[in-house]
PDB file of C-alpha atoms in Angstrom:
ATOM      1  CA  MET A   1       7.561  -1.952 -10.627  1.00  0.00           C
ATOM      2  CA  ALA A   2       5.833   1.402  -9.498  1.00  0.00           C
ATOM      3  CA  PRO A   3       8.079   3.770  -7.586  1.00  0.00           C
ATOM      4  CA  ILE A   4       6.193   3.388  -4.304  1.00  0.00           C
ATOM      5  CA  MET A   5       6.323  -0.275  -4.472  1.00  0.00           C
ATOM      6  CA  ALA A   6      10.064  -0.290  -5.315  1.00  0.00           C
ATOM      7  CA  GLN A   7      10.614   1.980  -2.198  1.00  0.00           C
ATOM      8  CA  ALA A   8       8.472  -0.293   0.031  1.00  0.00           C
ATOM      9  CA  SER A   9      10.446  -3.265  -1.249  1.00  0.00           C
ATOM     10  CA  GLU A  10      13.794  -1.396  -0.653  1.00  0.00           C
ATOM     11  CA  ARG A  11      12.837  -0.578   2.882  1.00  0.00           C
ATOM     12  CA  ARG A  12      11.774  -4.124   3.516  1.00  0.00           C
ATOM     13  CA  GLY A  13      15.160  -5.361   2.563  1.00  0.00           C
ATOM     14  CA  LEU A  14      14.376  -8.835   1.098  1.00  0.00           C
ATOM     15  CA  HIS A  15      11.608 -10.409  -0.888  1.00  0.00           C
ATOM     16  CA  ARG A  16       8.929 -12.002   1.388  1.00  0.00           C
ATOM     17  CA  ARG A  17       7.609 -15.584   0.656  1.00  0.00           C
ATOM     18  CA  GLY A  18       4.051 -16.472   0.725  1.00  0.00           C
ATOM     19  CA  ILE A  19       3.190 -19.030   3.624  1.00  0.00           C
ATOM     20  CA  ALA A  20       0.068 -20.021   5.580  1.00  0.00           C
ATOM     21  CA  VAL A  21       0.709 -21.011   9.096  1.00  0.00           C
ATOM     22  CA  GLU A  22      -0.986 -20.438  12.487  1.00  0.00           C
ATOM     23  CA  GLY A  23       1.006 -18.722  15.115  1.00  0.00           C
ATOM     24  CA  GLU A  24       0.750 -16.823  18.406  1.00  0.00           C
ATOM     25  CA  LEU A  25       1.602 -13.230  19.395  1.00  0.00           C
ATOM     26  CA  CYS A  26       2.655 -12.414  22.848  1.00  0.00           C
ATOM     27  CA  SER A  27       3.126  -9.082  24.562  1.00  0.00           C
ATOM     28  CA  ILE A  28       3.076  -7.600  27.934  1.00  0.00           C
ATOM     29  CA  ARG A  29       0.408  -5.050  26.963  1.00  0.00           C
ATOM     30  CA  LEU A  30      -1.899  -7.479  25.082  1.00  0.00           C
ATOM     31  CA  GLY A  31      -1.107 -10.938  26.545  1.00  0.00           C
ATOM     32  CA  ARG A  32      -1.423 -13.761  23.936  1.00  0.00           C
ATOM     33  CA  SER A  33      -3.399 -13.757  20.806  1.00  0.00           C
ATOM     34  CA  SER A  34      -3.630 -16.196  17.901  1.00  0.00           C
ATOM     35  CA  CYS A  35      -2.686 -14.993  14.405  1.00  0.00           C
ATOM     36  CA  ALA A  36      -1.821 -16.406  11.135  1.00  0.00           C
ATOM     37  CA  VAL A  37       1.561 -15.507   9.297  1.00  0.00           C
ATOM     38  CA  VAL A  38       0.890 -15.030   5.508  1.00  0.00           C
ATOM     39  CA  ASP A  39       4.453 -14.089   4.353  1.00  0.00           C
ATOM     40  CA  LEU A  40       7.949 -14.316   5.618  1.00  0.00           C
ATOM     41  CA  SER A  41      11.409 -13.039   4.929  1.00  0.00           C
ATOM     42  CA  PRO A  42      14.618 -13.260   7.031  1.00  0.00           C
ATOM     43  CA  THR A  43      13.965  -9.820   8.418  1.00  0.00           C
ATOM     44  CA  GLY A  44      10.215  -9.923   9.114  1.00  0.00           C
ATOM     45  CA  CYS A  45       6.787 -11.175   8.251  1.00  0.00           C
ATOM     46  CA  ARG A  46       3.102 -10.106   7.751  1.00  0.00           C
ATOM     47  CA  VAL A  47       0.497 -11.415  10.152  1.00  0.00           C
ATOM     48  CA  ILE A  48      -3.270 -11.300   9.915  1.00  0.00           C
ATOM     49  CA  ARG A  49      -5.896 -11.614  12.605  1.00  0.00           C
ATOM     50  CA  THR A  50      -4.039  -9.577  15.148  1.00  0.00           C
ATOM     51  CA  PRO A  51      -5.319  -7.419  18.003  1.00  0.00           C
ATOM     52  CA  ARG A  52      -4.865  -3.731  17.835  1.00  0.00           C
ATOM     53  CA  LEU A  53      -1.143  -3.129  17.953  1.00  0.00           C
ATOM     54  CA  ALA A  54       0.870   0.151  17.641  1.00  0.00           C
ATOM     55  CA  PRO A  55       3.906   0.802  15.735  1.00  0.00           C
ATOM     56  CA  GLU A  56       7.130   0.219  17.616  1.00  0.00           C
ATOM     57  CA  ASP A  57       5.292  -2.402  20.009  1.00  0.00           C
ATOM     58  CA  ARG A  58       7.518  -5.298  20.863  1.00  0.00           C
ATOM     59  CA  VAL A  59       6.135  -8.757  20.540  1.00  0.00           C
ATOM     60  CA  MET A  60       7.034 -12.442  20.778  1.00  0.00           C
ATOM     61  CA  LEU A  61       5.951 -14.608  17.622  1.00  0.00           C
ATOM     62  CA  ARG A  62       5.536 -18.213  18.232  1.00  0.00           C
ATOM     63  CA  LEU A  63       5.310 -20.568  15.206  1.00  0.00           C
ATOM     64  CA  PRO A  64       4.811 -24.388  15.538  1.00  0.00           C
ATOM     65  CA  SER A  65       8.319 -26.169  16.212  1.00  0.00           C
ATOM     66  CA  PHE A  66      10.255 -22.970  16.403  1.00  0.00           C
ATOM     67  CA  ALA A  67      11.496 -20.997  19.297  1.00  0.00           C
ATOM     68  CA  PRO A  68       9.725 -17.739  19.952  1.00  0.00           C
ATOM     69  CA  ARG A  69      11.082 -14.740  17.897  1.00  0.00           C
ATOM     70  CA  GLY A  70      11.223 -11.276  19.088  1.00  0.00           C
ATOM     71  CA  ALA A  71       9.899  -8.557  16.879  1.00  0.00           C
ATOM     72  CA  ARG A  72       8.988  -4.799  16.392  1.00  0.00           C
ATOM     73  CA  VAL A  73       5.671  -3.845  14.995  1.00  0.00           C
ATOM     74  CA  ALA A  74       6.464  -1.872  11.904  1.00  0.00           C
ATOM     75  CA  TRP A  75       2.793  -1.089  11.182  1.00  0.00           C
ATOM     76  CA  TRP A  76      -0.759  -2.159  11.927  1.00  0.00           C
ATOM     77  CA  ARG A  77      -4.014  -1.757   9.990  1.00  0.00           C
ATOM     78  CA  ASP A  78      -7.351  -3.357  10.282  1.00  0.00           C
ATOM     79  CA  GLY A  79      -5.955  -6.613  12.022  1.00  0.00           C
ATOM     80  CA  ILE A  80      -2.931  -6.889   9.774  1.00  0.00           C
ATOM     81  CA  ALA A  81       0.659  -6.139  11.036  1.00  0.00           C
ATOM     82  CA  GLY A  82       4.000  -5.958   9.572  1.00  0.00           C
ATOM     83  CA  LEU A  83       6.605  -7.325  11.951  1.00  0.00           C
ATOM     84  CA  GLU A  84      10.317  -6.736  11.898  1.00  0.00           C
ATOM     85  CA  PHE A  85      12.599  -9.391  13.693  1.00  0.00           C
ATOM     86  CA  GLY A  86      15.047  -8.174  16.254  1.00  0.00           C
ATOM     87  CA  THR A  87      17.400 -10.771  14.891  1.00  0.00           C
ATOM     88  CA  PRO A  88      17.035 -11.883  11.170  1.00  0.00           C
ATOM     89  CA  LEU A  89      16.204 -15.611  10.452  1.00  0.00           C
ATOM     90  CA  GLY A  90      18.824 -17.619   8.691  1.00  0.00           C
ATOM     91  CA  THR A  91      18.141 -18.510   5.110  1.00  0.00           C
ATOM     92  CA  ALA A  92      17.892 -22.131   5.823  1.00  0.00           C
ATOM     93  CA  VAL A  93      15.217 -21.449   8.535  1.00  0.00           C
ATOM     94  CA  VAL A  94      13.075 -19.447   6.045  1.00  0.00           C
ATOM     95  CA  ASP A  95      13.562 -22.037   3.540  1.00  0.00           C
ATOM     96  CA  HIS A  96      12.465 -24.937   6.033  1.00  0.00           C
ATOM     97  CA  ILE A  97       9.343 -22.893   6.911  1.00  0.00           C
ATOM     98  CA  VAL A  98       8.536 -22.109   3.440  1.00  0.00           C
ATOM     99  CA  ALA A  99       8.983 -25.886   2.308  1.00  0.00           C
ATOM    100  CA  ARG A 100       6.370 -26.883   5.283  1.00  0.00           C
ATOM    101  CA  HIS A 101       3.932 -24.026   4.953  1.00  0.00           C
ATOM    102  CA  GLY A 102       4.546 -22.214   1.627  1.00  0.00           C
ATOM    103  CA  THR A 103       1.963 -21.118  -0.781  1.00  0.00           C
ATOM    104  CA  ARG A 104       2.327 -20.398  -4.326  1.00  0.00           C
ATOM    105  CA  ASP A 105       3.411 -16.687  -4.967  1.00  0.00           C
TER     106      ASP A 105
END
């Protein structure tokens, strides 16, 4: 693994798993917006088709059949954002989402 990728992986904390699921982002500043979640770990996810977000923005992520989850925007670029959950997801929850919506990594 290249040093830069290793550093990013260490900062992220846990391996992300590929998924494909429609969701919704909600924030006081932006209101509601549809998005798609494309990878997931207990500590965060990557979403695409997002409105312009700023690092440190607070959002709620809604996924089908799950309670909304609070998250902090870690980064945003060209409609893609990295979110860090305020409270990590349990391993069983991640496994359930991946079982229903997972893609081949």
